[in-house]
Amino acid sequence: QSLLTQPPSVSGTPGQRVTISCSGFSSNIGSPSANWYQHLPGTTPKLLIYNNNQRPSGVPDRFSGSKSGTSASLAISGLQSEDEAEYFCAAWDDSLQGVFGGGTKLIVL
Amino acid sequence: QLQLQESGPGLVQPSETLSLTCTVSGGSVRSASSYWAWIRQPPGKGLEWMGSIYHGGSTDYNPSLKSRLTIVADTSKNQFSLRLTYATATDTAIYYCARVSCGGYCFSDSWGLGTLVTVSS
C-alpha cells in the first residue's frame, strides 16, 4: 500500500486542463517537498516537477505543480495526445527515505 | 548526461538470492551531493523504495526489507548493487536504480530503464 494516494486514472480531451492529486503529506510522512514524474512504458521516469512547483529545464510550462497542507497537485494544461502516460508523485522524507504514490493513468480522449 | 543501467538475472528461484547491479555513467557514485537508491514496482502495484546508499558507503533500508537487503557500492567500477536474500514470488517486480539529489529538498532526477525480475521455479 502506497503512503501517498493518487487517483487510479484521470481523463481529458485535447486542449483541456487536468489535475492529478497526491495526498498523504504530513499525516504519513511529514512535509517534504513533492516531485512529479511522467512514465511511459519502456522509458525512464521523467522528472516533471521538483520541490513542489519547480520545473527542470526542458519541461514545458504546460506542466505545473503545487502543494498545500496534506496534498500536492500536478496540473497539465493544453492537454495533448502525447501526454497520455502514467504520472506518479514522490517525496523523500526527513529520514531521506523515499515514498511514492500509486500512480495515475492519464487518458487523453 | 547521467545514465543508469540495471543488470542481472531476469529469473530467480524461490528462496535464492536476488542480485542486481546498477552501472552509472556520466557521473560518479562517489559524489558527495548525490545518493543512490533502489526502487521496485511489483506488477499492478505502486513503486516501493527499497533502500539507499550514501557517500561514504552508509546505507538505509526500508524496514520491511531490512533483514534481507544489502546495498553496496563499487567505486572502482562506478556501480552499486543490491542483494535480496530468500526471494519469494512477492519479490517479482521491475527493479529501478536512481540517483537522488538533496540540497534543502530532495528529488530523484535520473532513473534507469528498470529490469524485470521474476521469482519462480
Short mmCIF file of C-alpha atoms in Angstrom, two decimals:
data_model
loop_
_atom_site.label_atom_id
_atom_site.label_comp_id
_atom_site.label_asym_id
_atom_site.label_seq_id
_atom_site.Cartn_x
_atom_site.Cartn_y
_atom_site.Cartn_z
CA GLN A 1 0.00 0.00 0.00
CA SER A 2 1.44 3.34 -1.10
CA LEU A 3 1.92 6.02 1.55
CA LEU A 4 0.87 8.70 -0.92
CA THR A 5 -2.57 8.37 -2.50
CA GLN A 6 -3.34 9.16 -6.12
CA PRO A 7 -6.46 8.53 -8.20
CA PRO A 8 -6.03 5.45 -10.42
CA SER A 9 -6.95 7.37 -13.55
CA VAL A 10 -7.99 10.75 -14.90
CA SER A 11 -9.07 11.68 -18.38
CA GLY A 12 -9.43 14.75 -20.55
CA THR A 13 -9.81 15.91 -24.12
CA PRO A 14 -7.13 17.69 -26.17
CA GLY A 15 -6.72 21.31 -25.08
CA GLN A 16 -8.31 20.71 -21.70
CA ARG A 17 -6.70 21.21 -18.29
CA VAL A 18 -6.47 18.25 -15.93
CA THR A 19 -5.18 17.89 -12.40
CA ILE A 20 -3.81 14.89 -10.55
CA SER A 21 -3.82 14.87 -6.77
CA CYS A 22 -1.40 13.28 -4.34
CA SER A 23 -2.43 13.13 -0.70
CA GLY A 24 -0.80 11.83 2.45
CA PHE A 25 1.73 14.51 3.26
CA SER A 26 2.05 15.49 6.90
CA SER A 27 -0.17 12.68 8.14
CA ASN A 28 2.08 9.94 6.77
CA ILE A 29 5.48 11.36 6.04
CA GLY A 30 5.80 14.89 7.40
CA SER A 31 6.01 17.71 4.90
CA PRO A 32 8.82 17.09 2.45
CA SER A 33 8.56 18.64 -0.96
CA ALA A 34 6.64 16.87 -3.71
CA ASN A 35 8.06 15.67 -7.01
CA TRP A 36 6.18 14.51 -10.07
CA TYR A 37 7.16 12.12 -12.83
CA GLN A 38 5.81 11.09 -16.19
CA HIS A 39 6.36 7.45 -17.05
CA LEU A 40 5.83 5.86 -20.42
CA PRO A 41 6.28 2.08 -20.84
CA GLY A 42 9.81 1.15 -21.75
CA THR A 43 11.27 4.52 -20.81
CA THR A 44 12.87 6.00 -17.73
CA PRO A 45 10.61 8.04 -15.46
CA LYS A 46 10.90 11.69 -16.45
CA LEU A 47 11.06 14.35 -13.73
CA LEU A 48 8.39 16.98 -14.41
CA ILE A 49 8.23 18.89 -11.13
CA TYR A 50 10.55 19.04 -8.12
CA ASN A 51 10.34 20.97 -4.86
CA ASN A 52 6.54 21.23 -5.22
CA ASN A 53 6.47 23.64 -8.16
CA GLN A 54 9.86 23.82 -9.88
CA ARG A 55 10.25 22.65 -13.47
CA PRO A 56 13.55 21.21 -14.75
CA SER A 57 14.80 22.82 -17.90
CA GLY A 58 13.11 21.43 -20.97
CA VAL A 59 9.78 20.66 -19.28
CA PRO A 60 7.01 22.68 -20.93
CA ASP A 61 5.24 25.27 -18.79
CA ARG A 62 2.00 23.39 -19.50
CA PHE A 63 3.04 21.29 -16.52
CA SER A 64 2.74 22.93 -13.11
CA GLY A 65 2.79 21.74 -9.52
CA SER A 66 1.52 22.94 -6.20
CA LYS A 67 1.36 21.73 -2.61
CA SER A 68 -0.89 22.80 0.21
CA GLY A 69 -1.32 21.12 3.54
CA THR A 70 -1.53 17.37 3.14
CA SER A 71 -1.88 17.32 -0.63
CA ALA A 72 0.09 18.09 -3.74
CA SER A 73 -1.23 18.50 -7.26
CA LEU A 74 0.05 18.29 -10.80
CA ALA A 75 -1.79 20.33 -13.40
CA ILE A 76 -1.46 19.80 -17.14
CA SER A 77 -2.95 22.48 -19.35
CA GLY A 78 -3.42 22.41 -23.10
CA LEU A 79 -3.67 18.63 -22.97
CA GLN A 80 -2.03 16.82 -25.88
CA SER A 81 -2.31 13.23 -27.05
CA GLU A 82 1.35 12.62 -26.22
CA ASP A 83 0.61 13.44 -22.59
CA GLU A 84 -1.12 10.07 -22.24
CA ALA A 85 1.09 8.28 -19.73
CA GLU A 86 1.31 7.28 -16.10
CA TYR A 87 2.11 10.04 -13.60
CA PHE A 88 3.34 9.48 -10.09
CA CYS A 89 4.23 11.63 -7.15
CA ALA A 90 7.23 11.06 -4.94
CA ALA A 91 8.89 12.53 -1.88
CA TRP A 92 11.92 11.93 0.31
CA ASP A 93 11.02 12.21 3.96
CA ASP A 94 13.03 13.65 6.83
CA SER A 95 14.94 10.37 7.07
CA LEU A 96 15.75 10.52 3.36
CA GLN A 97 13.52 7.53 2.75
CA GLY A 98 11.54 7.56 -0.46
CA VAL A 99 7.77 7.42 -0.59
CA PHE A 100 5.66 7.16 -3.71
CA GLY A 101 2.14 7.46 -4.92
CA GLY A 102 0.43 4.53 -6.60
CA GLY A 103 0.44 6.24 -9.98
CA THR A 104 -2.31 7.79 -12.09
CA LYS A 105 -3.01 6.85 -15.68
CA LEU A 106 -3.86 9.88 -17.77
CA ILE A 107 -6.17 9.07 -20.66
CA VAL A 108 -6.50 11.58 -23.49
CA LEU A 109 -9.88 11.03 -25.07
CA GLN B 1 24.36 13.39 -19.05
CA LEU B 2 23.94 10.94 -16.21
CA GLN B 3 22.76 7.48 -17.18
CA LEU B 4 21.98 4.47 -15.03
CA GLN B 5 21.53 0.92 -16.20
CA GLU B 6 20.32 -2.06 -14.22
CA SER B 7 21.63 -5.54 -14.94
CA GLY B 8 21.19 -9.00 -13.50
CA PRO B 9 19.24 -12.25 -13.87
CA GLY B 10 15.65 -11.97 -15.02
CA LEU B 11 14.65 -15.18 -13.28
CA VAL B 12 15.40 -16.15 -9.69
CA GLN B 13 14.46 -19.36 -7.94
CA PRO B 14 12.37 -19.07 -4.79
CA SER B 15 14.46 -18.94 -1.59
CA GLU B 16 17.56 -17.90 -3.56
CA THR B 17 19.27 -14.52 -3.59
CA LEU B 18 18.19 -11.80 -6.00
CA SER B 19 21.21 -9.76 -7.10
CA LEU B 20 21.22 -6.69 -9.34
CA THR B 21 23.82 -4.12 -10.33
CA CYS B 22 23.38 -0.51 -11.40
CA THR B 23 26.11 0.92 -13.61
CA VAL B 24 26.45 4.69 -13.52
CA SER B 25 27.85 6.70 -16.43
CA GLY B 26 28.22 10.44 -16.81
CA GLY B 27 28.57 10.83 -13.05
CA SER B 28 30.24 9.28 -10.01
CA VAL B 29 28.85 7.15 -7.22
CA ARG B 30 31.42 8.95 -5.06
CA SER B 31 29.62 12.26 -5.49
CA ALA B 32 29.01 13.90 -2.12
CA SER B 33 25.91 15.69 -3.42
CA SER B 34 24.08 12.54 -4.52
CA TYR B 35 22.93 9.30 -3.12
CA TRP B 36 21.80 6.18 -4.89
CA ALA B 37 18.59 4.28 -4.46
CA TRP B 38 16.87 1.05 -5.44
CA ILE B 39 13.14 1.22 -6.12
CA ARG B 40 10.84 -1.54 -7.32
CA GLN B 41 7.36 -1.90 -8.75
CA PRO B 42 5.50 -5.22 -8.45
CA PRO B 43 3.06 -6.00 -11.26
CA GLY B 44 -0.06 -3.87 -10.95
CA LYS B 45 1.20 -2.07 -7.86
CA GLY B 46 2.87 1.19 -6.97
CA LEU B 47 6.52 1.98 -6.52
CA GLU B 48 8.34 0.95 -3.37
CA TRP B 49 11.57 2.47 -2.09
CA MET B 50 13.89 -0.37 -1.12
CA GLY B 51 16.96 1.37 0.18
CA SER B 52 19.74 3.84 -0.47
CA ILE B 53 23.49 4.11 -0.24
CA TYR B 54 25.21 7.37 0.56
CA HIS B 55 28.58 8.98 0.05
CA GLY B 56 30.99 7.05 2.22
CA GLY B 57 29.05 3.81 1.99
CA SER B 58 26.43 4.22 4.70
CA THR B 59 23.06 2.69 3.90
CA ASP B 60 19.41 2.97 4.79
CA TYR B 61 16.79 0.31 4.15
CA ASN B 62 13.04 0.04 4.00
CA PRO B 63 12.11 -1.55 7.35
CA SER B 64 10.04 -4.18 5.54
CA LEU B 65 13.14 -5.41 3.69
CA LYS B 66 15.91 -4.62 6.15
CA SER B 67 16.50 -8.20 7.29
CA ARG B 68 17.00 -9.43 3.70
CA LEU B 69 18.52 -6.49 1.83
CA THR B 70 22.10 -5.35 1.36
CA ILE B 71 23.22 -2.46 -0.84
CA VAL B 72 26.89 -1.90 -1.59
CA ALA B 73 28.86 0.34 -3.93
CA ASP B 74 31.93 -0.49 -6.01
CA THR B 75 33.56 2.85 -6.65
CA SER B 76 36.25 1.31 -8.89
CA LYS B 77 33.54 0.22 -11.33
CA ASN B 78 31.19 3.15 -10.64
CA GLN B 79 28.43 0.72 -9.72
CA PHE B 80 26.14 -0.03 -6.83
CA SER B 81 24.35 -3.31 -6.22
CA LEU B 82 21.61 -4.92 -4.25
CA ARG B 83 21.30 -8.36 -2.77
CA LEU B 84 17.92 -9.57 -1.56
CA THR B 85 18.06 -12.93 0.18
CA TYR B 86 15.33 -15.57 0.45
CA ALA B 87 13.43 -14.32 -2.59
CA THR B 88 9.74 -15.17 -2.89
CA ALA B 89 7.09 -14.60 -5.54
CA THR B 90 6.21 -11.31 -3.87
CA ASP B 91 9.65 -10.01 -4.88
CA THR B 92 8.67 -10.29 -8.54
CA ALA B 93 8.88 -6.73 -9.80
CA ILE B 94 10.51 -4.22 -12.09
CA TYR B 95 13.60 -3.01 -10.28
CA TYR B 96 14.90 0.52 -10.84
CA CYS B 97 18.05 2.26 -9.71
CA ALA B 98 18.02 6.01 -9.31
CA ARG B 99 20.08 9.00 -8.22
CA VAL B 100 18.71 11.24 -5.52
CA SER B 101 19.96 14.80 -5.11
CA CYS B 102 19.41 16.72 -1.91
CA GLY B 103 20.04 20.34 -1.01
CA GLY B 104 17.29 21.63 1.23
CA TYR B 105 14.87 19.43 -0.66
CA CYS B 106 15.38 16.09 -2.35
CA PHE B 107 14.40 14.71 -5.68
CA SER B 108 15.41 11.90 -7.98
CA ASP B 109 16.41 13.28 -11.34
CA SER B 110 17.80 10.18 -13.03
CA TRP B 111 16.46 6.66 -13.22
CA GLY B 112 17.43 3.52 -15.06
CA LEU B 113 15.08 1.88 -17.51
CA GLY B 114 14.30 -0.82 -14.99
CA THR B 115 14.73 -4.57 -15.19
CA LEU B 116 12.06 -7.19 -14.65
CA VAL B 117 12.91 -9.89 -12.16
CA THR B 118 10.61 -12.87 -11.82
CA VAL B 119 10.86 -15.16 -8.82
CA SER B 120 9.62 -18.55 -9.89
CA SER B 121 10.66 -22.17 -10.12
#
